[in-house]
């Protein structure tokens, strides 16, 4: 079952465009992050990996064993700018992990096969 949408896709695309163009306000960045987290959950539904982009949002994604209590065994955490770079293809997963912009723990926490997101690429 796909994640329930909370962000209007057209508002998400507009916010992402504003971020790409360098004219995004904080509200735009938050909307773009939430939109792309929801896109990730649509592309890779599941509850195995928790992707955190504080303070904008978090989502559970990737098929596999469901996590229900305590700290999830598979966690990806990064900042909004890095996340938006990853989903749009401007930042490579391996580079972001290597230099500490992405913290990924757990055997299923490698999102390199899912990023960049097709819906977030420039149109």
Coordinates of N, CA and C in Angstrom, one line a residue:
X1 N 0.8 -1.2 0.0 CA 0.0 0.0 0.0 C 0.9 1.2 0.0
X2 N 0.7 2.2 -1.0 CA 1.5 3.4 -1.0 C 1.3 4.3 0.2
X3 N 2.3 5.1 0.5 CA 2.2 6.0 1.6 C 1.1 7.0 1.2
X4 N 0.4 7.5 2.3 CA -0.6 8.5 2.1 C 0.0 9.8 1.8
X5 N -0.4 10.5 0.7 CA 0.1 11.8 0.3 C -0.4 12.9 1.2
X6 N 0.5 13.7 1.7 CA 0.2 14.8 2.5 C 0.5 16.1 1.7
X7 N 1.4 16.0 0.8 CA 1.9 17.1 0.0 C 1.3 17.1 -1.4
X8 N 0.6 18.1 -1.8 CA 0.1 18.2 -3.2 C 1.2 18.1 -4.1
X9 N 1.2 17.1 -5.1 CA 2.3 17.0 -6.0 C 2.7 18.2 -6.8
X10 N 1.7 19.0 -7.2 CA 2.0 20.2 -7.9 C 2.7 21.2 -7.0
X11 N 2.4 21.3 -5.8 CA 3.1 22.2 -4.8 C 4.5 21.7 -4.6
X12 N 4.6 20.4 -4.5 CA 5.9 19.8 -4.3 C 6.9 20.1 -5.5
X13 N 6.3 19.9 -6.7 CA 7.2 20.2 -7.9 C 7.6 21.7 -8.0
X14 N 6.6 22.6 -7.6 CA 6.9 24.0 -7.6 C 8.0 24.3 -6.6
X15 N 7.9 23.7 -5.4 CA 8.9 24.0 -4.3 C 10.3 23.4 -4.8
X16 N 10.3 22.3 -5.4 CA 11.5 21.7 -5.9 C 12.1 22.6 -7.0
X17 N 11.3 23.1 -7.8 CA 11.8 24.0 -8.9 C 12.4 25.3 -8.2
X18 N 11.8 25.8 -7.2 CA 12.3 27.0 -6.5 C 13.6 26.7 -5.9
X19 N 13.8 25.5 -5.3 CA 15.1 25.1 -4.7 C 16.1 25.0 -5.8
X20 N 15.8 24.4 -6.9 CA 16.8 24.3 -8.0 C 17.2 25.6 -8.5
X21 N 16.3 26.6 -8.6 CA 16.6 27.9 -9.1 C 17.3 28.8 -8.1
X22 N 17.5 28.3 -6.9 CA 18.1 29.1 -5.9 C 17.2 30.2 -5.3
X23 N 15.9 30.1 -5.4 CA 15.1 31.1 -4.9 C 14.1 30.6 -3.8
X24 N 14.4 29.4 -3.3 CA 13.6 28.8 -2.3 C 13.7 29.4 -0.9
X25 N 12.5 29.6 -0.3 CA 12.5 30.1 1.1 C 12.4 28.8 1.9
X26 N 12.5 28.9 3.2 CA 12.5 27.8 4.1 C 11.2 26.9 3.9
X27 N 10.1 27.5 3.7 CA 8.9 26.8 3.5 C 9.0 26.0 2.2
X28 N 9.6 26.5 1.1 CA 9.7 25.8 -0.1 C 10.6 24.5 0.1
X29 N 11.7 24.7 0.8 CA 12.6 23.6 1.1 C 11.9 22.5 1.9
X30 N 11.2 22.9 2.9 CA 10.4 21.9 3.7 C 9.4 21.2 2.8
X31 N 8.7 21.9 1.9 CA 7.7 21.3 1.0 C 8.4 20.3 0.0
X32 N 9.5 20.8 -0.5 CA 10.3 19.9 -1.5 C 10.8 18.7 -0.8
X33 N 11.3 18.8 0.4 CA 11.8 17.6 1.1 C 10.6 16.6 1.4
X34 N 9.5 17.1 1.9 CA 8.4 16.3 2.2 C 7.8 15.6 0.9
X35 N 7.7 16.3 -0.1 CA 7.3 15.8 -1.4 C 8.2 14.7 -1.9
X36 N 9.5 14.9 -1.8 CA 10.4 13.9 -2.3 C 10.5 12.7 -1.4
X37 N 10.3 12.9 -0.1 CA 10.2 11.7 0.8 C 9.0 10.9 0.5
X38 N 7.9 11.5 0.2 CA 6.7 10.8 -0.2 C 6.9 10.1 -1.5
X39 N 7.6 10.7 -2.4 CA 7.9 10.0 -3.7 C 8.8 8.8 -3.5
X40 N 9.7 8.9 -2.6 CA 10.6 7.7 -2.2 C 9.7 6.6 -1.7
X41 N 8.7 6.9 -0.8 CA 7.8 5.9 -0.3 C 6.9 5.3 -1.3
X42 N 6.6 6.1 -2.4 CA 5.8 5.5 -3.5 C 6.7 4.6 -4.3
X43 N 7.9 4.9 -4.6 CA 8.8 4.2 -5.4 C 9.2 2.9 -4.7
X44 N 9.5 3.0 -3.4 CA 10.0 1.9 -2.6 C 9.2 1.7 -1.4
X45 N 7.9 1.2 -1.5 CA 7.0 1.1 -0.4 C 7.6 0.0 0.6
X46 N 7.3 0.3 1.9 CA 7.7 -0.6 2.9 C 8.0 0.1 4.2
X47 N 8.6 -0.7 5.2 CA 8.8 -0.1 6.5 C 10.2 -0.6 7.0
X48 N 11.1 -0.9 6.1 CA 12.4 -1.4 6.6 C 13.4 -0.4 6.9
X49 N 13.4 0.7 6.1 CA 14.4 1.8 6.3 C 13.6 3.1 6.7
X50 N 14.1 3.7 7.7 CA 13.6 5.0 8.1 C 14.5 6.1 7.5
X51 N 14.0 7.0 6.7 CA 14.7 8.1 6.1 C 14.3 9.4 6.8
X52 N 15.3 10.0 7.5 CA 15.1 11.2 8.3 C 15.8 12.4 7.7
X53 N 15.0 13.5 7.5 CA 15.6 14.7 7.0 C 15.1 15.8 7.9
X54 N 15.7 15.9 9.1 CA 15.3 16.9 10.1 C 15.6 18.3 9.6
X55 N 14.8 19.3 9.9 CA 13.5 19.2 10.6 C 12.3 19.0 9.7
X56 N 12.6 18.7 8.4 CA 11.5 18.7 7.4 C 10.6 17.5 7.5
X57 N 11.1 16.3 7.7 CA 10.3 15.1 7.7 C 11.0 13.8 7.8
X58 N 10.3 12.8 7.8 CA 10.8 11.4 7.8 C 9.8 10.5 7.2
X59 N 10.3 9.4 6.7 CA 9.4 8.4 6.1 C 10.0 7.0 6.2
X60 N 9.1 6.0 6.3 CA 9.6 4.6 6.3 C 9.4 4.1 4.9
X61 N 10.4 3.4 4.3 CA 10.3 2.9 3.0 C 11.1 1.6 2.9
X62 N 11.1 1.0 1.7 CA 11.9 -0.2 1.3 C 11.2 -1.4 1.9
X63 N 10.9 -2.3 1.0 CA 10.3 -3.6 1.3 C 11.2 -4.4 2.2
X64 N 10.6 -5.2 3.1 CA 11.4 -6.1 4.0 C 10.7 -6.2 5.3
X65 N 11.5 -6.6 6.3 CA 10.9 -6.8 7.7 C 10.4 -5.4 8.2
X66 N 9.3 -5.4 8.8 CA 8.7 -4.2 9.3 C 9.3 -3.9 10.7
X67 N 9.6 -2.6 10.9 CA 10.1 -2.2 12.2 C 8.9 -1.5 12.9
X68 N 8.8 -1.9 14.2 CA 7.6 -1.3 15.0 C 8.0 -0.6 16.3
X69 N 9.1 -0.9 16.9 CA 9.4 -0.3 18.2 C 10.9 0.1 18.3
X70 N 11.1 1.1 19.1 CA 12.5 1.6 19.4 C 13.2 2.1 18.1
X71 N 14.5 2.2 18.2 CA 15.3 2.7 17.1 C 15.3 1.7 16.0
X72 N 15.0 2.2 14.8 CA 15.0 1.2 13.6 C 16.4 0.7 13.3
X73 N 16.5 -0.5 12.9 CA 17.8 -1.1 12.5 C 18.4 -0.5 11.3
X74 N 17.6 0.1 10.4 CA 18.1 0.7 9.1 C 17.6 2.1 9.1
X75 N 18.6 3.1 9.2 CA 18.3 4.5 9.3 C 19.2 5.2 8.3
X76 N 18.6 6.2 7.6 CA 19.3 7.1 6.8 C 18.9 8.5 7.3
X77 N 20.0 9.3 7.5 CA 19.7 10.7 8.0 C 20.6 11.6 7.3
X78 N 20.0 12.8 6.9 CA 20.8 13.8 6.2 C 20.1 15.1 6.4
X79 N 20.7 16.2 5.9 CA 20.1 17.5 6.0 C 19.3 17.8 4.7
X80 N 18.4 18.8 4.8 CA 17.5 19.1 3.6 C 18.3 19.3 2.3
X81 N 19.4 20.1 2.4 CA 20.1 20.4 1.1 C 20.7 19.2 0.5
X82 N 21.3 18.4 1.3 CA 21.9 17.1 0.8 C 20.8 16.2 0.3
X83 N 19.7 16.1 1.0 CA 18.6 15.2 0.5 C 18.2 15.7 -0.9
X84 N 17.9 17.0 -1.0 CA 17.4 17.4 -2.3 C 18.5 17.3 -3.4
X85 N 19.7 17.4 -3.0 CA 20.8 17.1 -4.0 C 20.8 15.6 -4.4
X86 N 20.6 14.7 -3.5 CA 20.5 13.3 -3.8 C 19.4 12.9 -4.7
X87 N 18.2 13.5 -4.3 CA 17.0 13.1 -5.1 C 17.0 13.7 -6.5
X88 N 17.7 14.8 -6.7 CA 17.7 15.4 -8.0 C 18.9 15.0 -8.9
X89 N 19.9 14.3 -8.3 CA 21.0 13.8 -9.0 C 22.2 14.8 -8.9
X90 N 22.1 15.8 -8.2 CA 23.2 16.7 -8.0 C 24.3 16.3 -7.0
X91 N 24.0 15.3 -6.2 CA 24.9 14.8 -5.2 C 24.9 13.3 -5.3
X92 N 26.0 12.7 -5.4 CA 26.1 11.2 -5.5 C 26.1 10.6 -4.1
X93 N 25.3 9.5 -4.0 CA 25.1 8.8 -2.7 C 26.5 8.5 -2.1
X94 N 27.4 7.8 -2.8 CA 28.7 7.4 -2.3 C 29.5 8.6 -1.7
X95 N 29.5 9.7 -2.5 CA 30.2 10.9 -2.0 C 29.6 11.4 -0.7
X96 N 28.3 11.5 -0.6 CA 27.6 12.1 0.5 C 27.8 11.2 1.8
X97 N 27.9 9.9 1.6 CA 28.1 8.9 2.7 C 29.6 9.1 3.1
X98 N 30.5 9.1 2.1 CA 31.9 9.2 2.4 C 32.3 10.4 3.2
X99 N 31.7 11.6 2.8 CA 32.1 12.8 3.5 C 31.2 13.2 4.7
X100 N 30.3 12.2 5.1 CA 29.5 12.4 6.3 C 28.2 13.2 6.2
X101 N 27.9 13.6 5.0 CA 26.6 14.4 4.8 C 25.4 13.5 5.0
X102 N 25.6 12.2 4.7 CA 24.6 11.2 4.9 C 25.1 10.2 5.9
X103 N 24.3 9.9 6.9 CA 24.6 8.8 7.9 C 23.6 7.7 7.6
X104 N 24.2 6.5 7.2 CA 23.4 5.4 6.9 C 23.8 4.2 7.7
X105 N 22.9 3.6 8.5 CA 23.2 2.5 9.3 C 22.2 1.4 9.0
X106 N 22.7 0.1 9.0 CA 21.9 -1.0 8.8 C 22.2 -1.6 7.4
X107 N 22.0 -2.9 7.2 CA 22.3 -3.6 6.0 C 21.4 -3.2 4.8
X108 N 20.3 -2.6 5.1 CA 19.4 -2.2 4.0 C 19.3 -0.7 3.8
X109 N 20.2 0.1 4.4 CA 20.2 1.5 4.4 C 20.8 2.2 3.2
X110 N 21.3 1.4 2.2 CA 21.9 1.9 1.0 C 20.8 2.3 0.0
X111 N 20.6 3.6 -0.2 CA 19.6 4.0 -1.1 C 20.1 4.3 -2.5
X112 N 21.3 4.0 -2.8 CA 22.0 4.4 -4.1 C 21.2 3.8 -5.3
X113 N 20.5 2.7 -5.1 CA 19.8 2.1 -6.2 C 18.4 2.8 -6.5
X114 N 18.0 3.7 -5.5 CA 16.7 4.4 -5.6 C 16.9 5.9 -6.0
X115 N 18.1 6.4 -5.9 CA 18.3 7.8 -6.1 C 19.3 8.0 -7.3
X116 N 19.1 9.1 -8.0 CA 18.0 10.1 -7.9 C 16.6 9.6 -8.2
X117 N 15.7 10.3 -7.7 CA 14.3 9.9 -8.0 C 13.9 10.5 -9.3
X118 N 13.2 9.6 -10.1 CA 12.8 10.1 -11.5 C 11.9 11.3 -11.4
X119 N 11.0 11.3 -10.4 CA 10.0 12.4 -10.3 C 10.7 13.7 -9.9
X120 N 11.9 13.7 -9.4 CA 12.6 14.9 -8.9 C 13.6 15.4 -9.9
X121 N 13.8 14.7 -11.0 CA 14.7 15.1 -12.0 C 14.2 16.3 -12.7
X122 N 15.0 17.1 -13.3 CA 14.6 18.3 -14.0 C 13.7 17.9 -15.2
X123 N 12.6 18.7 -15.3 CA 11.7 18.4 -16.5 C 11.8 19.5 -17.5

